[in-house]
CSV table of C-alpha atoms and ligand atoms in Angstrom, one decimal:
chain,number,residue,atom,x,y,z
Q,19,MET,CA,31.6,-35.5,-47.1
Q,20,THR,CA,28.0,-36.0,-47.0
Q,21,ASP,CA,26.6,-38.0,-49.7
Q,22,ILE,CA,23.6,-36.1,-51.1
Q,23,LYS,CA,22.3,-38.7,-53.5
Q,24,PRO,CA,18.7,-39.3,-53.0
Q,25,PRO,CA,18.3,-42.4,-51.0
Q,26,MET,CA,16.0,-45.0,-52.7
Q,27,GLU,CA,12.9,-45.9,-50.8
Q,28,PRO,CA,13.1,-49.6,-49.8
Q,29,PHE,CA,9.3,-50.0,-50.4
Q,30,ARG,CA,6.8,-49.3,-53.0
Q,31,ILE,CA,3.5,-47.5,-52.4
Q,32,LYS,CA,0.1,-49.1,-52.6
Q,33,MET,CA,-2.0,-46.5,-50.9
Q,34,VAL,CA,-1.8,-42.7,-51.2
Q,35,GLU,CA,-3.1,-39.6,-49.4
Q,36,PRO,CA,-3.0,-36.3,-51.1
Q,37,LEU,CA,-0.9,-33.4,-49.9
Q,38,HIS,CA,-2.7,-30.0,-49.4
Q,39,ALA,CA,-1.7,-26.8,-51.0
Q,40,THR,CA,-2.6,-23.6,-49.2
Q,41,SER,CA,-2.1,-20.0,-50.1
Q,42,ARG,CA,0.2,-17.7,-48.3
Q,43,ARG,CA,-2.7,-15.5,-47.2
Q,44,GLU,CA,-4.6,-18.6,-45.8
Q,45,ARG,CA,-1.6,-19.6,-43.8
Q,46,GLU,CA,-1.1,-16.1,-42.5
Q,47,THR,CA,-4.7,-16.1,-41.3
Q,48,LEU,CA,-4.2,-19.5,-39.7
Q,49,LEU,CA,-1.1,-18.2,-37.9
Q,50,LYS,CA,-2.9,-15.5,-36.4
Q,51,GLN,CA,-5.8,-17.7,-35.3
Q,52,SER,CA,-3.4,-20.2,-33.7
Q,53,GLY,CA,-1.5,-17.6,-31.7
Q,54,PHE,CA,1.5,-18.1,-33.8
Q,55,ASN,CA,1.7,-21.7,-32.6
Q,56,VAL,CA,2.1,-24.4,-35.3
Q,57,PHE,CA,0.5,-26.9,-32.9
Q,58,GLY,CA,-2.7,-25.1,-33.5
Q,59,ILE,CA,-2.7,-25.3,-37.2
Q,60,PRO,CA,-5.1,-28.1,-38.6
Q,61,ALA,CA,-3.0,-30.8,-40.2
Q,62,GLU,CA,-4.9,-30.6,-43.5
Q,63,LYS,CA,-3.4,-27.0,-43.8
Q,64,VAL,CA,0.1,-28.3,-43.8
Q,65,THR,CA,1.8,-29.4,-46.9
Q,66,ILE,CA,4.9,-31.2,-45.5
Q,67,ASP,CA,4.4,-32.2,-41.9
Q,68,LEU,CA,7.7,-32.6,-39.9
Q,69,LEU,CA,6.3,-31.7,-36.5
Q,70,THR,CA,7.0,-35.1,-35.3
Q,71,ASP,CA,7.9,-38.7,-36.0
Q,72,SER,CA,5.7,-39.7,-33.3
Q,73,GLY,CA,2.7,-41.6,-34.3
Q,74,THR,CA,3.1,-40.4,-37.8
Q,75,SER,CA,4.5,-43.6,-39.4
Q,76,ALA,CA,3.0,-45.4,-42.4
Q,77,MET,CA,2.1,-48.9,-41.4
Q,78,SER,CA,2.8,-51.9,-43.6
Q,79,ASP,CA,0.5,-54.1,-45.4
Q,80,ASP,CA,1.3,-56.7,-42.8
Q,81,GLN,CA,0.5,-54.3,-39.9
Q,82,TRP,CA,-2.8,-53.3,-41.6
Q,83,ALA,CA,-3.7,-56.9,-42.0
Q,84,GLY,CA,-2.9,-57.4,-38.4
Q,85,LEU,CA,-5.6,-54.9,-37.4
Q,86,MET,CA,-8.2,-57.2,-38.8
Q,87,THR,CA,-7.1,-59.9,-36.4
Q,88,GLY,CA,-7.8,-57.7,-33.4
Q,89,ASP,CA,-9.3,-59.6,-30.5
Q,90,GLU,CA,-11.3,-57.1,-28.5
Q,91,SER,CA,-12.0,-59.3,-25.4
Q,92,TYR,CA,-11.6,-57.2,-22.3
Q,93,ALA,CA,-9.0,-59.4,-20.6
Q,94,GLY,CA,-6.4,-61.7,-22.1
Q,95,ALA,CA,-6.8,-60.8,-25.9
Q,96,ARG,CA,-4.6,-62.9,-28.1
Q,97,ASN,CA,-2.9,-59.7,-29.5
Q,98,PHE,CA,-1.6,-59.0,-26.0
Q,99,PHE,CA,0.3,-62.2,-25.9
Q,100,HIS,CA,1.6,-61.5,-29.5
Q,101,LEU,CA,2.9,-58.1,-28.1
Q,102,GLU,CA,4.2,-59.8,-25.0
Q,103,GLU,CA,6.2,-62.3,-27.2
Q,104,ALA,CA,7.4,-59.6,-29.5
Q,105,VAL,CA,8.7,-57.4,-26.5
Q,106,ARG,CA,10.3,-60.2,-24.6
Q,107,SER,CA,12.1,-61.4,-27.7
Q,108,ILE,CA,13.8,-58.0,-28.1
Q,109,PHE,CA,13.8,-56.4,-24.7
Q,110,GLY,CA,14.0,-59.6,-22.6
Q,111,PHE,CA,12.1,-58.5,-19.6
Q,112,SER,CA,9.4,-60.7,-18.1
Q,113,HIS,CA,6.6,-58.0,-17.5
Q,114,VAL,CA,5.1,-56.3,-20.5
Q,115,ILE,CA,2.6,-53.6,-19.6
Q,116,PRO,CA,0.9,-51.9,-22.5
Q,117,THR,CA,-0.1,-48.2,-22.3
Q,118,HIS,CA,-1.8,-45.9,-24.8
Q,119,GLN,CA,1.6,-44.0,-25.4
Q,120,GLY,CA,4.9,-43.3,-24.0
Q,121,ARG,CA,4.0,-40.7,-21.6
Q,122,ALA,CA,1.5,-43.0,-19.9
Q,123,ALA,CA,4.2,-45.5,-19.7
Q,124,GLU,CA,6.2,-42.8,-17.9
Q,125,ARG,CA,3.4,-41.7,-15.6
Q,126,VAL,CA,2.7,-45.3,-14.3
Q,127,LEU,CA,6.3,-46.0,-13.8
Q,128,PHE,CA,7.2,-42.7,-12.1
Q,129,GLY,CA,4.1,-42.7,-10.2
Q,130,SER,CA,5.1,-46.1,-8.6
Q,131,ILE,CA,8.7,-45.3,-7.8
Q,132,VAL,CA,9.3,-41.5,-7.6
Q,133,LYS,CA,8.5,-39.4,-4.5
Q,134,LYS,CA,8.5,-35.7,-3.9
Q,135,GLY,CA,12.1,-34.5,-3.4
Q,136,ASP,CA,13.7,-37.3,-5.4
Q,137,SER,CA,15.9,-36.7,-8.3
Q,138,VAL,CA,15.9,-38.7,-11.7
Q,139,PRO,CA,18.9,-38.3,-13.8
Q,140,SER,CA,19.1,-39.0,-17.5
Q,141,ASN,CA,21.4,-38.0,-20.5
Q,142,ILE,CA,18.6,-35.5,-21.4
Q,143,HIS,CA,15.1,-36.0,-20.5
Q,144,PHE,CA,12.5,-35.8,-23.2
Q,145,ASP,CA,9.8,-33.1,-22.3
Q,146,THR,CA,7.1,-35.4,-21.3
Q,147,THR,CA,9.5,-37.4,-19.2
Q,148,ARG,CA,10.6,-34.2,-17.4
Q,149,ALA,CA,7.0,-33.2,-17.0
Q,150,ASN,CA,6.1,-36.5,-15.4
Q,151,ILE,CA,8.8,-36.3,-13.0
Q,152,GLU,CA,8.3,-32.5,-12.1
Q,153,VAL,CA,4.4,-33.1,-11.6
Q,154,LEU,CA,5.4,-35.4,-8.6
Q,155,GLU,CA,7.6,-32.6,-7.4
Q,156,ALA,CA,10.7,-34.4,-8.0
Q,157,ARG,CA,13.7,-33.1,-10.1
Q,158,ALA,CA,14.6,-34.3,-13.7
Q,159,GLU,CA,18.4,-34.0,-14.0
Q,160,ASP,CA,20.1,-33.8,-17.4
Q,161,LEU,CA,23.7,-35.2,-17.2
Q,162,ALA,CA,24.8,-35.8,-20.9
Q,163,ALA,CA,28.3,-35.5,-21.6
Q,164,ALA,CA,29.4,-31.9,-22.6
Q,165,ALA,CA,29.7,-32.6,-26.4
Q,166,ALA,CA,25.9,-33.2,-26.4
Q,167,TYR,CA,25.5,-29.5,-26.4
Q,168,ASP,CA,28.2,-28.8,-28.9
Q,169,PRO,CA,26.3,-28.8,-32.3
Q,170,ASP,CA,29.8,-28.8,-34.1
Q,171,ALA,CA,31.4,-31.7,-32.4
Q,172,GLU,CA,31.3,-34.5,-35.0
Q,173,LEU,CA,31.3,-37.3,-32.5
Q,174,PRO,CA,29.8,-40.8,-33.0
Q,175,PHE,CA,27.9,-41.1,-29.6
Q,176,LYS,CA,26.8,-37.7,-28.5
Q,177,GLY,CA,24.0,-39.2,-26.6
Q,178,ASP,CA,26.3,-40.7,-23.9
Q,179,MET,CA,25.7,-40.0,-20.2
Q,180,ASP,CA,28.6,-38.3,-18.4
Q,181,LEU,CA,29.4,-40.9,-15.9
Q,182,ALA,CA,31.6,-38.8,-13.8
Q,183,LYS,CA,28.8,-36.3,-13.6
Q,184,LEU,CA,26.2,-39.1,-12.7
Q,185,LYS,CA,28.4,-40.5,-9.9
Q,186,LYS,CA,29.0,-37.0,-8.4
Q,187,PHE,CA,25.3,-36.4,-8.7
Q,188,ILE,CA,24.3,-39.5,-6.8
Q,189,ASP,CA,27.0,-39.0,-4.1
Q,190,ARG,CA,25.7,-35.5,-3.6
Q,191,LYS,CA,22.0,-36.4,-3.4
Q,192,GLY,CA,22.4,-39.7,-1.8
Q,193,ALA,CA,21.3,-42.9,-3.5
Q,194,GLY,CA,18.2,-43.0,-1.4
Q,195,LYS,CA,16.9,-39.8,-3.2
Q,196,VAL,CA,17.5,-41.3,-6.6
Q,197,PRO,CA,14.7,-43.9,-7.3
Q,198,LEU,CA,15.9,-44.6,-10.7
Q,199,VAL,CA,18.3,-43.5,-13.5
Q,200,MET,CA,17.1,-43.1,-17.1
Q,201,LEU,CA,18.9,-43.1,-20.5
Q,202,THR,CA,17.2,-41.9,-23.5
Q,203,VAL,CA,18.1,-43.8,-26.7
Q,204,THR,CA,18.5,-42.1,-29.1
Q,205,ASN,CA,18.8,-38.7,-27.2
Q,206,ASN,CA,15.8,-37.0,-28.7
Q,207,SER,CA,16.0,-33.6,-27.0
Q,208,GLY,CA,19.9,-33.6,-27.8
Q,209,GLY,CA,19.7,-33.8,-31.5
Q,210,GLY,CA,18.6,-37.4,-32.0
Q,211,GLN,CA,22.1,-38.6,-31.1
Q,212,PRO,CA,22.8,-42.3,-30.1
Q,213,VAL,CA,24.2,-43.7,-27.0
Q,214,SER,CA,27.0,-46.3,-27.4
Q,215,LEU,CA,26.7,-49.7,-25.9
Q,216,LYS,CA,29.8,-49.1,-23.9
Q,217,ASN,CA,28.0,-46.1,-22.2
Q,218,ILE,CA,24.9,-48.0,-21.6
Q,219,LYS,CA,27.0,-50.9,-19.9
Q,220,GLU,CA,28.9,-48.4,-17.9
Q,221,THR,CA,25.8,-46.5,-16.8
Q,222,SER,CA,24.4,-49.7,-15.8
Q,223,GLU,CA,27.4,-50.5,-13.7
Q,224,VAL,CA,27.3,-47.2,-11.9
Q,225,CYS,CA,23.6,-47.8,-11.1
Q,226,ALA,CA,24.3,-51.4,-9.9
Q,227,HIS,CA,27.1,-50.0,-7.7
Q,228,TYR,CA,24.5,-47.7,-5.9
Q,229,GLY,CA,21.7,-50.2,-6.0
Q,230,ILE,CA,19.5,-47.9,-8.3
Q,231,PRO,CA,17.4,-49.3,-10.9
Q,232,PHE,CA,18.3,-48.4,-14.4
Q,233,PHE,CA,15.7,-47.8,-17.2
Q,234,LEU,CA,16.1,-47.0,-20.9
Q,235,ASP,CA,13.7,-44.5,-22.6
Q,236,ALA,CA,13.7,-46.9,-25.6
Q,237,CYS,CA,11.5,-44.9,-27.9
Q,238,ARG,CA,14.2,-45.1,-30.7
Q,239,PHE,CA,16.0,-48.3,-29.6
Q,240,ALA,CA,16.2,-49.6,-33.2
Q,241,GLU,CA,17.8,-46.5,-34.6
Q,242,ASN,CA,20.1,-46.4,-31.7
Q,243,ALA,CA,21.1,-50.0,-32.4
Q,244,TRP,CA,21.7,-49.2,-36.0
Q,245,PHE,CA,24.1,-46.5,-35.1
Q,246,ILE,CA,25.9,-48.8,-32.8
Q,247,LYS,CA,26.2,-51.3,-35.5
Q,248,LYS,CA,27.6,-48.6,-37.9
Q,249,ARG,CA,29.8,-46.7,-35.4
Q,250,GLU,CA,31.0,-49.0,-32.7
Q,251,LYS,CA,33.6,-51.2,-33.9
Q,252,ALA,CA,33.0,-54.4,-31.9
Q,253,TYR,CA,29.4,-54.5,-33.2
Q,254,ALA,CA,29.7,-54.1,-37.0
Q,255,LYS,CA,29.0,-57.7,-37.5
Q,256,LYS,CA,26.2,-58.2,-35.1
Q,257,SER,CA,22.6,-58.1,-36.1
Q,258,VAL,CA,20.6,-55.0,-35.1
Q,259,LEU,CA,18.4,-57.5,-33.1
Q,260,GLU,CA,21.4,-58.8,-31.2
Q,261,ILE,CA,22.7,-55.3,-30.5
Q,262,ALA,CA,19.1,-54.2,-29.2
Q,263,GLN,CA,19.1,-57.3,-27.0
Q,264,GLU,CA,22.5,-56.5,-25.5
Q,265,MET,CA,21.3,-52.8,-24.8
Q,266,PHE,CA,18.4,-54.1,-22.8
Q,267,SER,CA,20.4,-56.7,-21.1
Q,268,TYR,CA,22.1,-54.0,-19.1
Q,269,ALA,CA,18.8,-52.3,-17.9
Q,270,ASP,CA,16.3,-53.1,-15.4
Q,271,GLY,CA,13.5,-52.0,-17.6
Q,272,ALA,CA,12.3,-49.7,-20.3
Q,273,THR,CA,9.6,-47.3,-21.2
Q,274,MET,CA,8.5,-47.1,-24.8
Q,275,SER,CA,6.5,-45.1,-27.1
Q,276,GLY,CA,5.3,-47.3,-29.9
Q,277,LYS,CA,4.7,-44.2,-31.9
Q,278,LYS,CA,8.3,-44.1,-32.7
Q,279,ASP,CA,10.2,-47.4,-33.3
Q,280,ALA,CA,7.2,-49.7,-33.1
Q,281,LEU,CA,5.9,-48.1,-36.3
Q,282,VAL,CA,2.3,-47.5,-35.0
Q,283,ASN,CA,0.2,-44.5,-34.8
Q,284,ILE,CA,-0.8,-45.0,-31.1
Q,285,GLY,CA,0.7,-47.4,-28.2
Q,286,GLY,CA,3.4,-47.8,-25.7
Q,287,PHE,CA,4.5,-50.0,-22.9
Q,288,VAL,CA,6.6,-50.3,-19.9
Q,289,THR,CA,8.6,-53.4,-19.4
Q,290,LEU,CA,10.7,-54.6,-16.6
Q,291,ASP,CA,11.6,-57.7,-14.4
Q,292,ASP,CA,10.8,-56.5,-10.8
Q,293,ASP,CA,7.7,-58.3,-9.8
Q,294,ALA,CA,6.9,-56.0,-6.9
Q,295,LEU,CA,7.4,-52.8,-8.9
Q,296,ALA,CA,5.3,-54.4,-11.9
Q,297,GLU,CA,2.4,-55.0,-9.4
Q,298,ARG,CA,2.3,-51.3,-8.4
Q,299,ILE,CA,2.5,-50.2,-11.9
Q,300,LYS,CA,-0.4,-52.4,-12.9
Q,301,ASN,CA,-2.5,-51.0,-10.0
Q,302,ASN,CA,-1.7,-47.5,-11.2
Q,303,LEU,CA,-2.4,-48.5,-14.8
Q,304,ILE,CA,-5.8,-49.7,-14.0
Q,305,ILE,CA,-6.8,-46.3,-12.7
Q,306,SER,CA,-6.4,-44.4,-16.0
Q,307,GLU,CA,-5.2,-46.7,-18.7
Q,308,GLY,CA,-7.2,-49.9,-18.3
Q,309,PHE,CA,-6.8,-53.6,-17.6
Q,310,PRO,CA,-3.1,-54.8,-17.7
Q,311,THR,CA,-3.6,-56.8,-21.0
Q,312,TYR,CA,-4.8,-53.8,-22.9
Q,313,GLY,CA,-3.7,-50.7,-21.1
Q,314,GLY,CA,-5.6,-48.2,-23.0
Q,315,LEU,CA,-5.3,-49.9,-26.4
Q,316,ALA,CA,-7.7,-51.8,-28.6
Q,317,GLY,CA,-6.6,-55.4,-29.4
Q,318,ARG,CA,-5.9,-54.4,-33.1
Q,319,ASP,CA,-3.5,-51.7,-31.8
Q,320,LEU,CA,-1.5,-54.3,-29.7
Q,321,GLU,CA,-1.3,-56.5,-32.9
Q,322,ALA,CA,0.0,-53.5,-35.0
Q,323,MET,CA,2.6,-52.7,-32.3
Q,324,ALA,CA,3.7,-56.4,-32.0
Q,325,ARG,CA,4.3,-56.5,-35.8
Q,326,GLY,CA,5.9,-53.0,-36.0
Q,327,LEU,CA,8.5,-53.9,-33.3
Q,328,LYS,CA,9.8,-56.7,-35.6
Q,329,GLU,CA,9.7,-54.8,-38.8
Q,330,VAL,CA,11.7,-51.9,-37.3
Q,331,LEU,CA,14.7,-54.2,-36.9
Q,332,ASP,CA,14.8,-54.7,-40.7
Q,333,GLU,CA,18.2,-53.3,-41.7
Q,334,ASP,CA,17.2,-52.0,-45.1
Q,335,TYR,CA,14.6,-50.0,-43.4
Q,336,LEU,CA,17.0,-48.5,-40.9
Q,337,GLU,CA,19.7,-47.8,-43.6
Q,338,HIS,CA,17.0,-45.9,-45.6
Q,339,ARG,CA,15.7,-44.1,-42.6
Q,340,THR,CA,19.1,-42.8,-41.5
Q,341,ALA,CA,20.1,-42.0,-45.1
Q,342,GLN,CA,16.9,-39.9,-45.3
Q,343,VAL,CA,17.9,-37.8,-42.3
Q,344,ALA,CA,21.5,-37.4,-43.7
Q,345,TYR,CA,20.0,-36.5,-47.1
Q,346,LEU,CA,17.9,-33.6,-45.9
Q,347,GLY,CA,20.7,-32.5,-43.5
Q,348,GLY,CA,23.4,-32.8,-46.1
Q,349,LEU,CA,21.5,-30.7,-48.6
Q,350,VAL,CA,21.0,-27.8,-46.3
Q,351,ALA,CA,24.4,-27.9,-44.6
Q,352,LYS,CA,25.9,-27.8,-48.2
Q,353,ALA,CA,24.2,-24.6,-48.7
Q,354,GLY,CA,25.5,-23.0,-45.4
Q,355,VAL,CA,22.4,-23.6,-43.3
Q,356,PRO,CA,23.6,-24.1,-39.7
Q,357,VAL,CA,22.6,-27.6,-38.5
Q,358,PHE,CA,23.4,-29.9,-35.6
Q,359,LYS,CA,26.2,-32.4,-36.4
Q,360,PRO,CA,26.5,-35.2,-37.0
Q,361,PHE,CA,22.9,-36.0,-38.2
Q,362,GLY,CA,21.1,-38.3,-35.8
Q,363,GLY,CA,18.4,-41.0,-36.3
Q,364,HIS,CA,15.0,-39.3,-36.9
Q,365,ALA,CA,15.4,-35.6,-37.6
Q,366,VAL,CA,17.5,-32.8,-38.9
Q,367,TYR,CA,17.8,-30.0,-36.2
Q,368,LEU,CA,18.5,-26.4,-37.4
Q,369,LEU,CA,20.6,-24.1,-35.1
Q,370,ALA,CA,18.0,-21.3,-34.9
Q,371,ASP,CA,20.1,-18.9,-33.0
Q,372,ARG,CA,22.7,-19.0,-35.7
Q,373,PHE,CA,20.0,-19.2,-38.4
Q,374,LEU,CA,18.5,-16.0,-37.1
Q,375,PRO,CA,21.4,-14.2,-35.4
Q,376,HIS,CA,19.4,-10.9,-35.2
Q,377,ILE,CA,16.8,-12.3,-32.9
Q,378,ARG,CA,17.6,-12.5,-29.3
Q,379,ARG,CA,16.9,-15.8,-27.2
Q,380,ALA,CA,14.3,-13.9,-25.2
Q,381,GLN,CA,12.4,-13.4,-28.5
Q,382,TYR,CA,12.5,-17.1,-29.3
Q,383,PRO,CA,14.4,-17.4,-32.6
Q,384,GLY,CA,13.5,-21.2,-32.9
Q,385,TRP,CA,9.9,-20.5,-32.6
Q,386,ALA,CA,10.2,-17.7,-35.1
Q,387,LEU,CA,11.8,-20.1,-37.5
Q,388,THR,CA,8.8,-22.5,-37.1
Q,389,VAL,CA,6.5,-19.7,-37.9
Q,390,ALA,CA,8.4,-18.5,-41.1
Q,391,LEU,CA,8.6,-22.3,-42.2
Q,392,TYR,CA,5.0,-22.6,-42.2
Q,393,ARG,CA,4.0,-19.1,-43.4
Q,394,GLU,CA,6.4,-19.3,-46.5
Q,395,TYR,CA,6.3,-22.9,-47.5
Q,396,GLY,CA,3.5,-24.7,-45.6
Q,397,ILE,CA,6.1,-26.9,-43.7
Q,398,ARG,CA,5.5,-27.7,-40.1
Q,399,ALA,CA,8.6,-28.2,-37.8
Q,400,VAL,CA,8.9,-27.9,-34.0
Q,401,GLU,CA,10.8,-25.6,-31.7
Q,402,ILE,CA,13.1,-27.3,-29.2
Q,403,GLY,CA,14.4,-24.4,-27.5
Q,404,GLY,CA,13.4,-21.4,-25.3
Q,405,VAL,CA,9.6,-21.9,-25.5
Q,406,MET,CA,9.7,-25.7,-24.8
Q,407,PHE,CA,12.3,-25.7,-22.2
Q,408,GLY,CA,12.8,-22.0,-20.9
Q,409,GLN,CA,12.3,-21.8,-17.1
Q,410,LYS,CA,11.4,-18.8,-15.0
Q,411,THR,CA,13.3,-19.2,-11.8
Q,412,GLY,CA,10.9,-17.1,-9.8
Q,413,LYS,CA,8.5,-14.3,-9.8
Q,414,GLY,CA,9.8,-11.3,-11.8
Q,415,LYS,CA,13.0,-13.2,-12.5
Q,416,ALA,CA,14.5,-13.4,-16.0
Q,417,GLU,CA,13.9,-16.6,-18.0
Q,418,VAL,CA,16.7,-19.2,-18.1
Q,419,PHE,CA,17.0,-20.8,-21.6
Q,420,PRO,CA,18.4,-24.1,-22.5
Q,421,GLU,CA,21.8,-24.5,-23.9
Q,422,LEU,CA,20.5,-25.2,-27.5
Q,423,GLU,CA,17.9,-23.2,-29.6
Q,424,LEU,CA,16.8,-25.9,-32.1
Q,425,VAL,CA,14.2,-26.2,-34.7
Q,426,ARG,CA,13.7,-30.0,-35.4
Q,427,LEU,CA,12.5,-31.3,-38.7
Q,428,ALA,CA,11.4,-34.8,-37.7
Q,429,ILE,CA,10.9,-37.3,-40.6
Q,430,PRO,CA,7.9,-39.4,-40.2
Q,431,ARG,CA,8.8,-43.1,-40.8
Q,432,ARG,CA,8.0,-44.4,-44.4
Q,433,VAL,CA,5.8,-41.4,-45.3
Q,434,TYR,CA,7.7,-39.0,-47.4
Q,435,THR,CA,9.9,-39.7,-50.5
Q,436,ALA,CA,13.3,-38.1,-51.4
Q,437,SER,CA,11.5,-35.6,-53.5
Q,438,HIS,CA,9.5,-34.4,-50.6
Q,439,LEU,CA,12.7,-34.0,-48.7
Q,440,ARG,CA,14.2,-32.1,-51.6
Q,441,TYR,CA,11.3,-29.5,-51.4
Q,442,VAL,CA,12.0,-29.2,-47.8
Q,443,ALA,CA,15.7,-28.6,-48.3
Q,444,ASP,CA,15.1,-26.1,-51.1
Q,445,ALA,CA,12.6,-24.1,-48.8
Q,446,ILE,CA,15.0,-24.0,-45.8
Q,447,ILE,CA,17.8,-22.8,-48.2
Q,448,ASP,CA,15.5,-20.1,-49.6
Q,449,LEU,CA,14.5,-19.0,-46.1
Q,450,HIS,CA,18.1,-18.9,-45.0
Q,451,MET,CA,18.8,-16.4,-48.0
Q,452,ASN,CA,15.8,-14.3,-46.7
Q,453,ARG,CA,16.5,-14.7,-42.9
Q,454,ASP,CA,16.6,-10.9,-42.3
Q,455,LYS,CA,12.9,-10.7,-42.7
Q,456,VAL,CA,12.0,-13.2,-39.9
Q,457,ARG,CA,10.8,-11.5,-36.7
Q,458,GLY,CA,11.1,-12.5,-33.0
Q,459,LEU,CA,8.0,-13.2,-30.8
Q,460,ARG,CA,6.7,-12.8,-27.3
Q,461,ILE,CA,4.4,-15.0,-25.2
Q,462,VAL,CA,1.0,-13.7,-24.4
Q,463,ARG,CA,-0.5,-16.7,-22.8
Q,464,GLU,CA,1.1,-20.1,-21.4
Q,465,SER,CA,0.4,-23.0,-19.2
Q,466,PRO,CA,2.6,-24.2,-16.3
Q,467,PHE,CA,3.6,-27.6,-17.8
Q,468,LEU,CA,4.5,-28.3,-21.5
Q,469,ARG,CA,3.6,-24.8,-22.5
Q,470,HIS,CA,4.8,-25.0,-26.1
Q,471,PHE,CA,1.7,-27.2,-26.9
Q,472,THR,CA,-0.8,-24.4,-26.1
Q,473,ALA,CA,1.2,-21.2,-25.8
Q,474,ARG,CA,-0.2,-18.1,-27.8
Q,475,LEU,CA,2.5,-15.7,-29.0
Q,476,GLU,CA,2.5,-12.4,-31.0
Q,477,GLU,CA,5.2,-11.1,-33.4
Q,478,LEU,CA,7.3,-8.1,-32.4
R,524,PLP,C1,8.0,-39.4,-27.9
R,524,PLP,C2,8.8,-39.7,-26.6
R,524,PLP,C3,8.3,-39.9,-25.4
R,524,PLP,C4,6.8,-39.8,-25.1
R,524,PLP,O1,6.0,-40.7,-25.8
R,524,PLP,P1,4.6,-40.3,-26.3
R,524,PLP,O2,4.1,-41.5,-27.1
R,524,PLP,O3,4.8,-39.1,-27.2
R,524,PLP,O4,3.7,-40.0,-25.1
R,524,PLP,C5,9.2,-40.0,-24.4
R,524,PLP,N1,10.5,-40.0,-24.6
R,524,PLP,C6,11.1,-39.8,-25.8
R,524,PLP,C7,12.5,-39.9,-26.0
R,524,PLP,C8,10.2,-39.5,-26.9
R,524,PLP,O5,10.8,-39.3,-28.1
């Protein structure tokens, strides 16, 4: 049974920021203005913002102090060397190339290694990862084990790659058409589920067999390492740092959004050993991100990221972080709200198609749920379903929807207390009891890539 005691925050608060109350009428107007897209709502008009855990962390006093030590030299700032040291000590790769955020790391990596017609497998690609591959006219292939798509399978490592599928896929495409294999830890688009060390090692062995580089999408490496410690027997007595080091020891490199497990508001990097590839990435980086020792960031940002990478491995922090997710998830599940199980590292995922069974997939039940959560309670969540991942296979053809129709309630790191989460749980339970009133939507305007950010919709 889920423990639904509120988890005690392992920090005290020394700076506060007011929450904003809005009226239902104001929210209704804002929804109309934004094209029923919560990405278009001004943040000050949101009471509890669970849109994302990306870049929304509260920094520690030590990180804020670090900002003041920013060395804003153009080349070779001391903070770069601090970051390099922090990354090397955890990830273990020789090249550390900062970028302004994770997708920039993806872009410079893929732009240096992926060609038109190639395929890049992963367990499940995150949306920006997929977009950065597709924009090069290559294919992003999701090869997670079947359990990843089963919201009821209470398995410890639902982020695992399906190794049989991976081998078959590489055999079919030919290793020459697969420039790299990725693995997302934890698997954000698949419910924030962890990948086992066993699976990381075995994926690495498959890649080595075919001579294909293996990269981790490491955004939530610390949360993944924590779950390995808790769920994979052989690792119960290892520190989270040792587990993270072992995870990376099987890879050839990693992309990272510092906005997740580096506890910063902006930043990212790509790290790897291959000298020739690192050279190409740096050349790519200079075109859009900047000189290789700052990569689109200020010296102070590099310092905050270096410090955050060490803080995130604190086991009291990780214990509380995952307990917060389990607390919110446990409260709503206990009241009969359909949720993705087990609870992952950074978010609770509602099963929108079960929550709103009267709304067809073509009318975007997940999206409808995000609209209702904002309209009724001022809570902002994100749809990870038909609008984010639906694909039209050709002109006039019907839309193909992803397996899962989810609404993600991402919990920003160190930002909300247990009573905030209690408010969210009560709101969701209330909405579930009044679910019949929620209406589906249709898209009236969209862009070809990452359409969920800017799409405009109307209610049916
Ligand atoms: C957030 C995220 C990214 C992209 O990082 P940004 O900093 O948002 O550009 C890539 N992969 C995963 C798994 C992520 O969660």
